[in-house]
mmCIF file of C-alpha atoms in Angstrom:
data_model
loop_
_atom_site.group_PDB
_atom_site.id
_atom_site.type_symbol
_atom_site.label_atom_id
_atom_site.label_comp_id
_atom_site.label_asym_id
_atom_site.label_seq_id
_atom_site.Cartn_x
_atom_site.Cartn_y
_atom_site.Cartn_z
ATOM 1 C CA MET A 1 5.427 -12.417 9.710
ATOM 2 C CA ARG A 2 8.633 -14.287 9.952
ATOM 3 C CA ALA A 3 8.769 -16.960 7.628
ATOM 4 C CA PHE A 4 6.910 -14.672 5.484
ATOM 5 C CA LEU A 5 9.614 -12.417 5.549
ATOM 6 C CA GLU A 6 12.742 -14.862 5.090
ATOM 7 C CA GLY A 7 10.857 -17.041 2.569
ATOM 8 C CA GLY A 8 8.620 -15.000 0.755
ATOM 9 C CA TYR A 9 4.733 -15.794 0.309
ATOM 10 C CA SER A 10 5.671 -18.569 -1.939
ATOM 11 C CA GLY A 11 9.014 -20.630 -0.425
ATOM 12 C CA THR A 12 6.933 -20.193 2.943
ATOM 13 C CA THR A 13 5.093 -23.613 4.133
ATOM 14 C CA LEU A 14 1.781 -23.523 6.238
ATOM 15 C CA GLU A 15 4.402 -26.212 8.399
ATOM 16 C CA GLN A 16 6.630 -22.840 8.931
ATOM 17 C CA ILE A 17 3.966 -20.870 9.997
ATOM 18 C CA ALA A 18 2.750 -23.577 12.589
ATOM 19 C CA ARG A 19 6.545 -24.095 13.435
ATOM 20 C CA GLU A 20 7.088 -20.262 13.871
ATOM 21 C CA ALA A 21 4.051 -19.569 15.999
ATOM 22 C CA GLN A 22 4.697 -23.037 18.163
ATOM 23 C CA VAL A 23 1.280 -24.823 16.768
ATOM 24 C CA SER A 24 0.163 -27.382 14.939
ATOM 25 C CA THR A 25 -0.117 -27.653 11.466
ATOM 26 C CA ALA A 26 -3.947 -28.578 12.789
ATOM 27 C CA THR A 27 -4.374 -25.663 14.363
ATOM 28 C CA VAL A 28 -3.507 -23.023 11.805
ATOM 29 C CA PHE A 29 -5.565 -25.060 9.334
ATOM 30 C CA LYS A 30 -8.743 -24.479 11.991
ATOM 31 C CA HIS A 31 -7.919 -21.023 12.184
ATOM 32 C CA TYR A 32 -7.004 -20.267 8.336
ATOM 33 C CA ARG A 33 -8.288 -22.110 5.260
ATOM 34 C CA THR A 34 -5.490 -21.602 3.173
ATOM 35 C CA LYS A 35 -2.044 -19.137 3.208
ATOM 36 C CA ALA A 36 -3.636 -16.327 1.946
ATOM 37 C CA ASP A 37 -5.763 -16.400 4.504
ATOM 38 C CA ILE A 38 -2.835 -15.654 6.927
ATOM 39 C CA PHE A 39 -1.170 -13.199 4.990
ATOM 40 C CA GLY A 40 -3.955 -11.504 4.493
ATOM 41 C CA ALA A 41 -4.470 -11.492 8.959
ATOM 42 C CA ILE A 42 -1.308 -10.483 8.857
ATOM 43 C CA MET A 43 -1.029 -7.339 6.466
ATOM 44 C CA SER A 44 -4.753 -6.130 9.083
ATOM 45 C CA ARG A 45 -2.663 -6.866 11.347
ATOM 46 C CA VAL A 46 0.247 -4.100 10.326
ATOM 47 C CA PHE A 47 -2.586 -1.873 8.952
ATOM 48 C CA GLY A 48 -4.629 -2.315 12.245
ATOM 49 C CA ASN A 49 -3.526 1.109 13.298
ATOM 50 C CA ASP A 50 -4.507 2.463 10.077
ATOM 51 C CA ASP A 51 -8.324 2.284 9.999
ATOM 52 C CA PRO A 52 -9.066 5.166 9.017
ATOM 53 C CA SER A 53 -12.500 5.211 11.128
ATOM 54 C CA THR A 54 -9.261 5.610 14.237
ATOM 55 C CA TRP A 55 -7.534 8.355 12.589
ATOM 56 C CA PRO A 56 -8.209 12.110 14.362
ATOM 57 C CA PRO A 57 -10.201 14.350 12.098
ATOM 58 C CA VAL A 58 -8.404 16.913 10.789
ATOM 59 C CA THR A 59 -8.739 20.295 13.154
ATOM 60 C CA SER A 60 -6.938 22.838 11.110
ATOM 61 C CA GLY A 61 -8.302 25.209 8.468
ATOM 62 C CA ASP A 62 -5.085 26.225 7.380
ATOM 63 C CA PRO A 63 -4.867 23.856 4.029
ATOM 64 C CA VAL A 64 -1.006 23.398 4.831
ATOM 65 C CA GLU A 65 -1.976 22.642 8.186
ATOM 66 C CA ALA A 66 -4.266 20.297 7.829
ATOM 67 C CA LEU A 67 -2.638 18.537 4.517
ATOM 68 C CA THR A 68 1.081 18.405 6.742
ATOM 69 C CA GLN A 69 -1.391 16.592 9.915
ATOM 70 C CA ILE A 70 -2.916 13.870 6.777
ATOM 71 C CA GLY A 71 1.196 14.046 5.741
ATOM 72 C CA ARG A 72 2.154 13.130 9.044
ATOM 73 C CA GLN A 73 0.265 9.728 9.543
ATOM 74 C CA TYR A 74 0.536 8.420 6.427
ATOM 75 C CA ALA A 75 4.989 9.086 6.620
ATOM 76 C CA ALA A 76 4.071 7.231 10.024
ATOM 77 C CA THR A 77 2.943 4.304 8.107
ATOM 78 C CA LEU A 78 5.725 4.354 5.444
ATOM 79 C CA ARG A 79 8.051 5.093 7.942
ATOM 80 C CA ASP A 80 6.887 1.680 10.032
ATOM 81 C CA ALA A 81 9.704 -1.218 9.332
ATOM 82 C CA ARG A 82 7.385 -4.006 9.330
ATOM 83 C CA ILE A 83 5.369 -1.976 6.510
ATOM 84 C CA ARG A 84 8.836 -1.921 4.302
ATOM 85 C CA ALA A 85 9.549 -5.177 5.262
ATOM 86 C CA LEU A 86 6.046 -6.113 4.328
ATOM 87 C CA PHE A 87 6.098 -4.320 0.657
ATOM 88 C CA ARG A 88 9.707 -5.626 -0.128
ATOM 89 C CA VAL A 89 8.211 -9.247 0.086
ATOM 90 C CA MET A 90 5.177 -8.155 -2.052
ATOM 91 C CA ILE A 91 7.752 -6.479 -4.547
ATOM 92 C CA ALA A 92 9.045 -9.581 -5.276
ATOM 93 C CA GLU A 93 5.494 -11.746 -5.019
ATOM 94 C CA VAL A 94 3.424 -9.557 -7.083
ATOM 95 C CA PRO A 95 4.284 -11.046 -10.078
ATOM 96 C CA ARG A 96 2.815 -14.653 -9.275
ATOM 97 C CA PHE A 97 0.410 -14.027 -6.843
ATOM 98 C CA PRO A 98 -1.236 -10.096 -8.099
ATOM 99 C CA GLU A 99 -4.094 -10.483 -5.292
ATOM 100 C CA LEU A 100 -1.620 -10.056 -2.589
ATOM 101 C CA GLY A 101 -0.718 -6.710 -4.279
ATOM 102 C CA GLN A 102 -4.501 -5.427 -4.361
ATOM 103 C CA GLN A 103 -4.515 -6.527 -0.932
ATOM 104 C CA LEU A 104 -1.911 -4.617 0.290
ATOM 105 C CA TYR A 105 -2.516 -2.060 -1.894
ATOM 106 C CA GLU A 106 -6.259 -1.608 -0.306
ATOM 107 C CA ARG A 107 -5.750 -1.728 2.978
ATOM 108 C CA GLY A 108 -2.023 0.139 2.469
ATOM 109 C CA LYS A 109 -2.787 2.531 -0.007
ATOM 110 C CA ALA A 110 -6.247 3.361 -0.934
ATOM 111 C CA PRO A 111 -7.045 4.380 2.483
ATOM 112 C CA TYR A 112 -4.779 7.230 2.323
ATOM 113 C CA LEU A 113 -6.137 8.291 -1.621
ATOM 114 C CA GLN A 114 -9.207 8.596 -0.352
ATOM 115 C CA ARG A 115 -8.476 10.700 3.548
ATOM 116 C CA VAL A 116 -6.454 12.843 0.961
ATOM 117 C CA GLU A 117 -8.809 13.167 -2.028
ATOM 118 C CA GLU A 118 -11.810 13.906 0.675
ATOM 119 C CA HIS A 119 -10.095 16.354 2.045
ATOM 120 C CA LEU A 120 -8.975 18.230 -0.929
ATOM 121 C CA ARG A 121 -12.223 17.938 -2.138
ATOM 122 C CA ARG A 122 -13.912 19.433 1.095
ATOM 123 C CA GLU A 123 -10.876 22.687 0.671
ATOM 124 C CA VAL A 124 -11.932 22.854 -2.941
ATOM 125 C CA ALA A 125 -15.767 23.504 -1.788
ATOM 126 C CA ALA A 126 -14.583 25.840 0.658
ATOM 127 C CA LYS A 127 -12.666 27.848 -1.907
ATOM 128 C CA ARG A 128 -9.663 27.682 -0.263
ATOM 129 C CA LEU A 129 -7.996 25.270 -3.224
ATOM 130 C CA ALA A 130 -8.613 25.231 -6.830
ATOM 131 C CA ILE A 131 -7.792 22.042 -8.254
ATOM 132 C CA PRO A 132 -9.219 20.943 -11.447
ATOM 133 C CA ASP A 133 -8.361 17.414 -10.801
ATOM 134 C CA VAL A 134 -8.055 16.260 -7.306
ATOM 135 C CA LYS A 135 -7.975 12.781 -8.204
ATOM 136 C CA LEU A 136 -4.635 13.340 -9.473
ATOM 137 C CA ALA A 137 -3.449 16.389 -7.021
ATOM 138 C CA THR A 138 -4.001 13.954 -4.363
ATOM 139 C CA ARG A 139 -1.709 11.802 -6.215
ATOM 140 C CA GLN A 140 0.651 14.187 -6.410
ATOM 141 C CA PHE A 141 0.875 15.174 -3.032
ATOM 142 C CA LEU A 142 0.999 11.455 -1.564
ATOM 143 C CA GLY A 143 4.022 10.754 -3.799
ATOM 144 C CA MET A 144 5.759 13.785 -2.656
ATOM 145 C CA ILE A 145 6.000 12.057 0.264
ATOM 146 C CA ASN A 146 6.556 8.765 -0.184
ATOM 147 C CA ASP A 147 9.545 9.591 -2.719
ATOM 148 C CA VAL A 148 11.643 10.308 -0.076
ATOM 149 C CA VAL A 149 10.249 9.242 3.011
ATOM 150 C CA PHE A 150 9.807 5.084 1.358
ATOM 151 C CA TRP A 151 11.148 4.863 -1.585
ATOM 152 C CA PRO A 152 15.024 5.183 -1.170
ATOM 153 C CA HIS A 153 14.596 2.809 2.405
ATOM 154 C CA MET A 154 13.232 -0.181 -0.216
ATOM 155 C CA LEU A 155 16.767 -0.353 -1.750
ATOM 156 C CA VAL A 156 19.196 1.002 0.728
ATOM 157 C CA VAL A 157 18.167 -0.737 4.167
ATOM 158 C CA ASP A 158 20.049 0.895 6.560
ATOM 159 C CA LEU A 159 19.637 4.477 5.292
ATOM 160 C CA PRO A 160 19.562 7.112 8.083
ATOM 161 C CA ASP A 161 15.085 8.015 8.220
ATOM 162 C CA THR A 162 15.277 10.737 10.801
ATOM 163 C CA ASP A 163 11.693 12.746 12.272
ATOM 164 C CA ALA A 164 13.081 16.129 11.345
ATOM 165 C CA GLU A 165 13.719 14.811 7.788
ATOM 166 C CA ALA A 166 9.955 13.651 7.644
ATOM 167 C CA THR A 167 8.374 16.675 8.693
ATOM 168 C CA ARG A 168 10.527 18.704 6.856
ATOM 169 C CA VAL A 169 9.147 16.489 3.409
ATOM 170 C CA ILE A 170 6.056 16.447 4.688
ATOM 171 C CA ARG A 171 5.546 20.342 4.941
ATOM 172 C CA GLY A 172 7.247 20.749 2.253
ATOM 173 C CA ALA A 173 4.859 18.925 -0.072
ATOM 174 C CA ALA A 174 1.499 20.571 1.541
ATOM 175 C CA ARG A 175 3.196 23.989 0.780
ATOM 176 C CA THR A 176 3.910 22.858 -3.150
ATOM 177 C CA LEU A 177 0.376 21.728 -3.438
ATOM 178 C CA CYS A 178 -0.824 24.616 -1.359
ATOM 179 C CA ALA A 179 1.168 26.453 -3.964
ATOM 180 C CA ALA A 180 0.005 25.045 -6.908
ATOM 181 C CA TYR A 181 -3.220 24.643 -6.407
ATOM 182 C CA GLY A 182 -3.860 27.734 -4.602
ATOM 183 C CA ALA A 183 -7.139 29.705 -4.199
ATOM 184 C CA GLU A 184 -5.414 32.641 -5.732
ATOM 185 C CA ARG A 185 -5.362 30.712 -8.868
ATOM 186 C CA ALA A 186 -8.942 30.583 -9.043
ATOM 187 C CA ARG A 187 -8.857 33.837 -10.573
#
């Protein structure tokens, strides 16, 4: 991963990757056909803990608590230094390699969009929330979190990042969404 972080995707060669891994280039080719395959394997490893099938189920019937639980998982991903570094590389490379951006989106953002959307649909079905556009509400919720917990750190590398601040942001996002779409609004 270090070779990609230092040289970017386009500036990294298979020879550099082999040297960093302390193996021959032939060994690299034996396991990966292309540089894109290697990068995909790195993304899989970085996002490995973000497999939705391994996430704990949402246990609370309280919409604020349930969204807070989901938000914590999302924020933990966004606060991971490896993921932030990977995003920095990808932002620079996506114009030349759009397929890499698509992979990052599918592995990084899409699972959370799906999880929040499914949860909000259950909340609407249970009449705890009244959301006319669940896809929009999903993006609003995650956006409130990543706008504070993630994006400032893309520009300011040494910006303080505390658990207390992340928790405050997540709970605020959950409360805001529930206030906007509370079931009493359906009347």
